[in-house]
Short mmCIF file of N, CA and C in Angstrom, two decimals:
data_model
loop_
_atom_site.label_atom_id
_atom_site.label_comp_id
_atom_site.label_asym_id
_atom_site.label_seq_id
_atom_site.Cartn_x
_atom_site.Cartn_y
_atom_site.Cartn_z
N MET A 1 22.16 25.97 23.34
CA MET A 1 21.87 24.66 23.88
C MET A 1 21.11 24.87 25.20
N GLY A 2 20.07 24.08 25.42
CA GLY A 2 19.28 24.18 26.64
C GLY A 2 19.98 23.58 27.85
N ASN A 3 19.46 23.91 29.02
CA ASN A 3 20.07 23.47 30.27
C ASN A 3 20.22 21.96 30.37
N LEU A 4 19.15 21.23 30.07
CA LEU A 4 19.23 19.77 30.17
C LEU A 4 20.11 19.19 29.09
N GLN A 5 20.12 19.81 27.90
CA GLN A 5 21.01 19.32 26.85
C GLN A 5 22.47 19.46 27.27
N ILE A 6 22.80 20.58 27.90
CA ILE A 6 24.18 20.77 28.38
C ILE A 6 24.52 19.75 29.46
N ALA A 7 23.62 19.58 30.42
CA ALA A 7 23.86 18.62 31.50
C ALA A 7 24.01 17.20 30.95
N ASN A 8 23.14 16.82 30.01
CA ASN A 8 23.23 15.49 29.42
C ASN A 8 24.48 15.34 28.57
N TYR A 9 24.88 16.38 27.85
CA TYR A 9 26.11 16.35 27.06
C TYR A 9 27.31 16.08 27.97
N ILE A 10 27.37 16.81 29.08
CA ILE A 10 28.47 16.60 30.02
C ILE A 10 28.40 15.19 30.61
N ASN A 11 27.20 14.77 30.97
CA ASN A 11 26.99 13.44 31.57
C ASN A 11 27.46 12.33 30.63
N GLU A 12 27.20 12.50 29.34
CA GLU A 12 27.52 11.45 28.37
C GLU A 12 28.92 11.55 27.80
N ASN A 13 29.56 12.71 27.89
CA ASN A 13 30.84 12.92 27.20
C ASN A 13 31.96 13.44 28.10
N TYR A 14 31.80 13.35 29.40
CA TYR A 14 32.77 13.95 30.33
C TYR A 14 34.19 13.43 30.13
N ASP A 15 34.34 12.21 29.62
CA ASP A 15 35.68 11.64 29.48
C ASP A 15 36.14 11.53 28.02
N ASN A 16 35.41 12.15 27.10
CA ASN A 16 35.76 12.09 25.68
C ASN A 16 36.79 13.18 25.37
N LYS A 17 38.03 12.78 25.19
CA LYS A 17 39.13 13.72 24.96
C LYS A 17 39.09 14.34 23.57
N LYS A 18 38.27 13.80 22.66
CA LYS A 18 38.18 14.32 21.30
C LYS A 18 37.27 15.55 21.21
N LEU A 19 36.50 15.79 22.24
CA LEU A 19 35.56 16.92 22.24
C LEU A 19 36.17 18.11 22.97
N PRO A 20 35.70 19.31 22.64
CA PRO A 20 36.22 20.50 23.34
C PRO A 20 35.97 20.42 24.84
N LYS A 21 36.89 20.99 25.59
CA LYS A 21 36.77 21.04 27.05
C LYS A 21 35.92 22.25 27.42
N ILE A 22 34.91 22.03 28.24
CA ILE A 22 34.03 23.10 28.68
C ILE A 22 34.65 23.77 29.90
N ASN A 23 34.70 25.10 29.87
CA ASN A 23 35.27 25.85 31.00
C ASN A 23 34.23 26.63 31.78
N LYS A 24 33.14 27.04 31.11
CA LYS A 24 32.10 27.81 31.79
C LYS A 24 30.73 27.33 31.34
N VAL A 25 29.80 27.29 32.29
CA VAL A 25 28.41 26.93 32.01
C VAL A 25 27.52 27.97 32.67
N VAL A 26 26.59 28.51 31.89
CA VAL A 26 25.56 29.40 32.42
C VAL A 26 24.24 28.66 32.30
N SER A 27 23.55 28.54 33.39
CA SER A 27 22.23 27.92 33.41
C SER A 27 21.22 29.04 33.68
N ILE A 28 20.24 29.17 32.79
CA ILE A 28 19.18 30.16 32.99
C ILE A 28 17.86 29.41 33.05
N ALA A 29 17.20 29.49 34.20
CA ALA A 29 15.88 28.86 34.41
C ALA A 29 15.93 27.35 34.16
N GLY A 30 16.96 26.71 34.68
CA GLY A 30 17.13 25.27 34.48
C GLY A 30 16.11 24.45 35.25
N HIS A 31 15.46 23.55 34.55
CA HIS A 31 14.42 22.71 35.17
C HIS A 31 14.99 21.32 35.48
N TYR A 32 16.04 21.29 36.25
CA TYR A 32 16.75 20.04 36.54
C TYR A 32 15.88 19.02 37.27
N ASP A 33 15.02 19.48 38.14
CA ASP A 33 14.14 18.56 38.87
C ASP A 33 12.68 18.74 38.43
N GLY A 34 12.49 19.05 37.15
CA GLY A 34 11.16 19.10 36.57
C GLY A 34 10.56 20.49 36.44
N TYR A 35 9.52 20.56 35.62
CA TYR A 35 8.73 21.77 35.40
C TYR A 35 7.56 21.81 36.35
N LEU A 36 6.97 22.99 36.52
CA LEU A 36 5.69 23.07 37.22
C LEU A 36 4.70 22.27 36.39
N GLY A 37 3.82 21.56 37.05
CA GLY A 37 2.89 20.68 36.35
C GLY A 37 3.33 19.23 36.43
N GLU A 38 4.63 19.01 36.61
CA GLU A 38 5.14 17.67 36.87
C GLU A 38 5.24 17.53 38.39
N GLU A 39 5.00 16.34 38.89
CA GLU A 39 4.94 16.17 40.35
C GLU A 39 6.18 16.70 41.06
N ALA A 40 7.35 16.24 40.66
CA ALA A 40 8.57 16.69 41.35
C ALA A 40 8.79 18.18 41.13
N GLY A 41 8.59 18.65 39.92
CA GLY A 41 8.81 20.05 39.60
C GLY A 41 7.93 20.99 40.39
N GLN A 42 6.77 20.51 40.78
CA GLN A 42 5.82 21.35 41.50
C GLN A 42 5.95 21.21 43.01
N LYS A 43 6.23 20.00 43.49
CA LYS A 43 6.21 19.74 44.93
C LYS A 43 7.57 19.75 45.60
N ALA A 44 8.63 19.55 44.84
CA ALA A 44 9.95 19.41 45.45
C ALA A 44 10.38 20.68 46.16
N LYS A 45 11.05 20.48 47.25
CA LYS A 45 11.67 21.56 48.03
C LYS A 45 13.13 21.17 48.21
N ILE A 46 13.96 22.15 48.46
CA ILE A 46 15.36 21.85 48.76
C ILE A 46 15.42 21.47 50.24
N LYS A 47 15.83 20.22 50.50
CA LYS A 47 15.86 19.77 51.90
C LYS A 47 17.18 20.12 52.59
N ASP A 48 18.22 20.38 51.81
CA ASP A 48 19.52 20.73 52.38
C ASP A 48 20.09 21.90 51.58
N LYS A 49 20.00 23.10 52.12
CA LYS A 49 20.46 24.31 51.41
C LYS A 49 21.96 24.25 51.10
N LYS A 50 22.73 23.61 51.97
CA LYS A 50 24.17 23.55 51.77
C LYS A 50 24.53 22.74 50.52
N THR A 51 23.85 21.61 50.32
CA THR A 51 24.17 20.75 49.18
C THR A 51 23.25 20.97 47.99
N GLY A 52 22.08 21.58 48.22
CA GLY A 52 21.11 21.76 47.14
C GLY A 52 20.25 20.54 46.89
N GLU A 53 20.31 19.55 47.78
CA GLU A 53 19.56 18.32 47.53
C GLU A 53 18.05 18.54 47.68
N PRO A 54 17.28 18.13 46.65
CA PRO A 54 15.82 18.23 46.74
C PRO A 54 15.25 17.06 47.53
N ASP A 55 14.03 17.24 48.03
CA ASP A 55 13.40 16.14 48.77
C ASP A 55 12.69 15.15 47.86
N ILE A 56 12.44 15.51 46.62
CA ILE A 56 11.83 14.62 45.63
C ILE A 56 12.70 14.65 44.38
N TYR A 57 12.98 13.48 43.81
CA TYR A 57 13.76 13.40 42.57
C TYR A 57 12.84 13.06 41.41
N SER A 58 12.81 13.90 40.37
CA SER A 58 12.07 13.56 39.16
C SER A 58 12.85 12.48 38.41
N ASP A 59 12.20 11.84 37.45
CA ASP A 59 12.90 10.82 36.65
C ASP A 59 14.09 11.43 35.91
N GLY A 60 13.90 12.63 35.36
CA GLY A 60 14.99 13.30 34.66
C GLY A 60 16.15 13.63 35.58
N PHE A 61 15.84 14.03 36.80
CA PHE A 61 16.87 14.35 37.79
C PHE A 61 17.68 13.09 38.11
N LYS A 62 17.00 11.98 38.26
CA LYS A 62 17.68 10.72 38.56
C LYS A 62 18.68 10.36 37.47
N GLN A 63 18.33 10.66 36.21
CA GLN A 63 19.23 10.35 35.10
C GLN A 63 20.49 11.22 35.13
N LEU A 64 20.40 12.36 35.79
CA LEU A 64 21.55 13.27 35.87
C LEU A 64 22.44 13.02 37.08
N LEU A 65 22.03 12.15 37.98
CA LEU A 65 22.80 11.90 39.21
C LEU A 65 24.26 11.48 38.98
N PRO A 66 24.59 10.78 37.88
CA PRO A 66 26.01 10.47 37.66
C PRO A 66 26.92 11.70 37.58
N LEU A 67 26.35 12.87 37.30
CA LEU A 67 27.16 14.09 37.29
C LEU A 67 27.85 14.30 38.64
N ARG A 68 27.25 13.81 39.70
CA ARG A 68 27.83 13.97 41.04
C ARG A 68 29.21 13.31 41.15
N LYS A 69 29.46 12.35 40.29
CA LYS A 69 30.74 11.63 40.34
C LYS A 69 31.73 12.09 39.28
N HIS A 70 31.24 12.66 38.18
CA HIS A 70 32.19 12.99 37.11
C HIS A 70 31.99 14.36 36.46
N TYR A 71 31.36 15.30 37.16
CA TYR A 71 31.26 16.65 36.62
C TYR A 71 32.68 17.21 36.54
N PRO A 72 33.08 17.72 35.39
CA PRO A 72 34.47 18.19 35.24
C PRO A 72 34.82 19.32 36.22
N ARG A 73 35.96 19.18 36.85
CA ARG A 73 36.36 20.11 37.90
C ARG A 73 36.81 21.48 37.39
N GLN A 74 37.05 21.61 36.09
CA GLN A 74 37.50 22.90 35.56
C GLN A 74 36.35 23.84 35.23
N ILE A 75 35.11 23.37 35.32
CA ILE A 75 33.96 24.18 34.89
C ILE A 75 33.54 25.16 35.98
N GLU A 76 33.40 26.42 35.58
CA GLU A 76 32.83 27.46 36.43
C GLU A 76 31.35 27.55 36.07
N VAL A 77 30.48 27.64 37.06
CA VAL A 77 29.03 27.61 36.83
C VAL A 77 28.36 28.86 37.38
N LEU A 78 27.49 29.43 36.55
CA LEU A 78 26.60 30.51 36.97
C LEU A 78 25.17 30.00 36.77
N ASN A 79 24.43 29.89 37.85
CA ASN A 79 23.05 29.37 37.82
C ASN A 79 22.09 30.52 38.12
N ILE A 80 21.36 30.96 37.09
CA ILE A 80 20.43 32.08 37.20
C ILE A 80 19.01 31.53 37.10
N TYR A 81 18.15 31.95 38.01
CA TYR A 81 16.75 31.49 37.96
C TYR A 81 15.84 32.62 38.43
N GLY A 82 14.57 32.50 38.09
CA GLY A 82 13.62 33.55 38.40
C GLY A 82 12.63 33.19 39.49
N ASN A 83 12.16 34.24 40.15
CA ASN A 83 11.09 34.12 41.13
C ASN A 83 10.19 35.34 40.93
N LYS A 84 9.00 35.10 40.41
CA LYS A 84 8.07 36.20 40.12
C LYS A 84 7.55 36.87 41.39
N GLU A 85 7.81 36.25 42.54
CA GLU A 85 7.34 36.75 43.83
C GLU A 85 5.82 36.93 43.85
N ASP A 86 5.14 35.96 43.27
CA ASP A 86 3.67 35.97 43.23
C ASP A 86 3.08 34.88 44.12
N GLY A 87 3.92 34.29 44.98
CA GLY A 87 3.49 33.22 45.86
C GLY A 87 3.77 31.83 45.31
N SER A 88 4.14 31.73 44.03
CA SER A 88 4.40 30.42 43.42
C SER A 88 5.82 29.92 43.68
N ASN A 89 6.71 30.80 44.13
CA ASN A 89 8.12 30.48 44.31
C ASN A 89 8.70 29.88 43.03
N SER A 90 8.39 30.56 41.91
CA SER A 90 8.80 30.07 40.60
C SER A 90 8.89 31.23 39.61
N ASP A 91 9.34 30.89 38.41
CA ASP A 91 9.33 31.87 37.32
C ASP A 91 8.08 31.71 36.46
N GLY A 92 7.15 30.90 36.94
CA GLY A 92 5.92 30.61 36.22
C GLY A 92 5.97 29.28 35.49
N SER A 93 7.17 28.77 35.24
CA SER A 93 7.36 27.48 34.58
C SER A 93 8.24 26.54 35.39
N VAL A 94 9.25 27.10 36.05
CA VAL A 94 10.22 26.31 36.80
C VAL A 94 10.26 26.82 38.24
N SER A 95 10.14 25.90 39.20
CA SER A 95 10.22 26.31 40.60
C SER A 95 11.66 26.69 40.95
N VAL A 96 11.79 27.54 41.93
CA VAL A 96 13.11 27.92 42.43
C VAL A 96 13.86 26.66 42.87
N ALA A 97 13.18 25.75 43.55
CA ALA A 97 13.82 24.51 44.03
C ALA A 97 14.36 23.67 42.88
N SER A 98 13.61 23.57 41.78
CA SER A 98 14.07 22.79 40.64
C SER A 98 15.35 23.38 40.07
N ALA A 99 15.40 24.69 39.93
CA ALA A 99 16.61 25.34 39.43
C ALA A 99 17.77 25.19 40.41
N GLN A 100 17.49 25.34 41.70
CA GLN A 100 18.54 25.23 42.72
C GLN A 100 19.10 23.81 42.84
N SER A 101 18.34 22.82 42.40
CA SER A 101 18.79 21.42 42.52
C SER A 101 20.04 21.13 41.69
N TYR A 102 20.38 22.02 40.75
CA TYR A 102 21.61 21.85 39.95
C TYR A 102 22.82 21.76 40.87
N LYS A 103 22.78 22.52 41.95
CA LYS A 103 23.89 22.51 42.91
C LYS A 103 24.18 21.10 43.41
N TYR A 104 23.13 20.34 43.69
CA TYR A 104 23.31 18.98 44.18
C TYR A 104 23.96 18.09 43.11
N LEU A 105 23.59 18.31 41.86
CA LEU A 105 24.12 17.47 40.78
C LEU A 105 25.61 17.67 40.57
N ILE A 106 26.09 18.88 40.78
CA ILE A 106 27.52 19.09 40.55
C ILE A 106 28.35 18.90 41.81
N ASN A 107 27.68 18.74 42.96
CA ASN A 107 28.28 18.18 44.17
C ASN A 107 29.62 18.79 44.59
N GLY A 108 29.75 20.10 44.44
CA GLY A 108 31.01 20.73 44.84
C GLY A 108 32.17 20.40 43.93
N ARG A 109 31.90 19.78 42.79
CA ARG A 109 32.97 19.40 41.87
C ARG A 109 33.39 20.55 40.96
N ALA A 110 32.47 21.45 40.67
CA ALA A 110 32.78 22.55 39.77
C ALA A 110 33.87 23.44 40.37
N LYS A 111 34.63 24.07 39.51
CA LYS A 111 35.67 25.00 39.96
C LYS A 111 35.05 26.12 40.79
N SER A 112 33.89 26.59 40.35
CA SER A 112 33.14 27.58 41.12
C SER A 112 31.66 27.40 40.81
N TYR A 113 30.82 27.83 41.74
CA TYR A 113 29.37 27.74 41.57
C TYR A 113 28.74 28.97 42.20
N ARG A 114 27.93 29.66 41.42
CA ARG A 114 27.22 30.84 41.93
C ARG A 114 25.77 30.78 41.50
N GLU A 115 24.87 31.02 42.44
CA GLU A 115 23.44 31.10 42.15
C GLU A 115 23.00 32.55 42.24
N VAL A 116 22.14 32.96 41.30
CA VAL A 116 21.56 34.30 41.34
C VAL A 116 20.07 34.17 41.08
N GLU A 117 19.28 34.66 42.04
CA GLU A 117 17.83 34.67 41.90
C GLU A 117 17.40 36.05 41.41
N ILE A 118 16.71 36.07 40.27
CA ILE A 118 16.15 37.30 39.72
C ILE A 118 14.71 37.38 40.21
N LYS A 119 14.31 38.54 40.71
CA LYS A 119 12.98 38.65 41.33
C LYS A 119 12.10 39.66 40.61
N GLY A 120 10.78 39.41 40.67
CA GLY A 120 9.80 40.34 40.15
C GLY A 120 9.22 39.91 38.82
N LYS A 121 8.44 40.80 38.21
CA LYS A 121 7.72 40.44 36.98
C LYS A 121 8.66 40.13 35.82
N ASN A 122 9.85 40.72 35.79
CA ASN A 122 10.80 40.43 34.72
C ASN A 122 11.61 39.16 34.98
N ALA A 123 11.23 38.44 36.03
CA ALA A 123 11.86 37.15 36.34
C ALA A 123 11.03 36.00 35.78
N GLN A 124 9.99 36.32 35.02
CA GLN A 124 9.17 35.28 34.39
C GLN A 124 10.04 34.47 33.44
N HIS A 125 9.78 33.18 33.34
CA HIS A 125 10.62 32.22 32.63
C HIS A 125 11.12 32.73 31.27
N SER A 126 10.21 33.07 30.38
CA SER A 126 10.62 33.46 29.03
C SER A 126 11.15 34.89 28.95
N LYS A 127 11.02 35.66 30.02
CA LYS A 127 11.56 37.03 30.03
C LYS A 127 12.99 37.08 30.54
N LEU A 128 13.46 36.01 31.15
CA LEU A 128 14.80 36.05 31.75
C LEU A 128 15.89 36.34 30.72
N HIS A 129 15.74 35.80 29.51
CA HIS A 129 16.79 36.03 28.50
C HIS A 129 16.74 37.44 27.92
N GLU A 130 15.73 38.22 28.29
CA GLU A 130 15.63 39.61 27.84
C GLU A 130 15.86 40.58 29.00
N ASN A 131 16.20 40.07 30.16
CA ASN A 131 16.34 40.86 31.37
C ASN A 131 17.73 41.51 31.42
N LYS A 132 17.77 42.82 31.63
CA LYS A 132 19.05 43.57 31.65
C LYS A 132 19.98 43.10 32.77
N GLU A 133 19.39 42.73 33.90
CA GLU A 133 20.20 42.23 35.02
C GLU A 133 20.88 40.92 34.64
N VAL A 134 20.14 40.05 33.94
CA VAL A 134 20.71 38.79 33.45
C VAL A 134 21.80 39.07 32.43
N ASP A 135 21.56 40.02 31.53
CA ASP A 135 22.58 40.38 30.53
C ASP A 135 23.89 40.78 31.20
N LYS A 136 23.80 41.62 32.23
CA LYS A 136 25.02 42.06 32.93
C LYS A 136 25.72 40.89 33.62
N LEU A 137 24.94 40.02 34.24
CA LEU A 137 25.53 38.84 34.88
C LEU A 137 26.28 37.98 33.87
N LEU A 138 25.68 37.78 32.69
CA LEU A 138 26.31 36.98 31.64
C LEU A 138 27.61 37.62 31.16
N ILE A 139 27.56 38.91 30.88
CA ILE A 139 28.75 39.62 30.40
C ILE A 139 29.88 39.52 31.42
N ASP A 140 29.55 39.81 32.67
CA ASP A 140 30.57 39.76 33.72
C ASP A 140 31.15 38.36 33.88
N PHE A 141 30.30 37.35 33.85
CA PHE A 141 30.76 35.97 34.05
C PHE A 141 31.59 35.46 32.87
N LEU A 142 31.12 35.73 31.66
CA LEU A 142 31.78 35.16 30.49
C LEU A 142 33.03 35.92 30.05
N TRP A 143 33.05 37.24 30.22
CA TRP A 143 34.13 38.01 29.63
C TRP A 143 35.01 38.77 30.59
N LYS A 144 34.59 38.98 31.82
CA LYS A 144 35.47 39.70 32.75
C LYS A 144 36.36 38.71 33.49
N GLU A 145 37.56 39.14 33.75
CA GLU A 145 38.51 38.29 34.48
C GLU A 145 38.28 38.38 35.96
#
């Protein structure tokens, strides 16, 4: 399931007791505040590092704002994003700021929240899921106590 599908699923079903309870979420290259090429996705910056709030909200980001009030408190979050370090401050498709904006959406409600920035040529958007560093982060987060 993609990042926005997971966020929308939680947004729409947070109080549905008939569905499985989510305990862990891994976000890889999440475009919460848009893709490069979209105004917010390209221009937005994080205006408050502590909260993760962006200075521009994309339309999609605005639709996710209710998560700030009802993101389930039992969920542990690992947010992984790339920075090719080529001056774009992005993975080539998603800006670092767009990925970091997830922090603002969950508003300190998650049981835990960790951000990891992967840097260099292997931090390109479609290469992240093949990156050995990402693999280790996933294994440690999902299966280690």
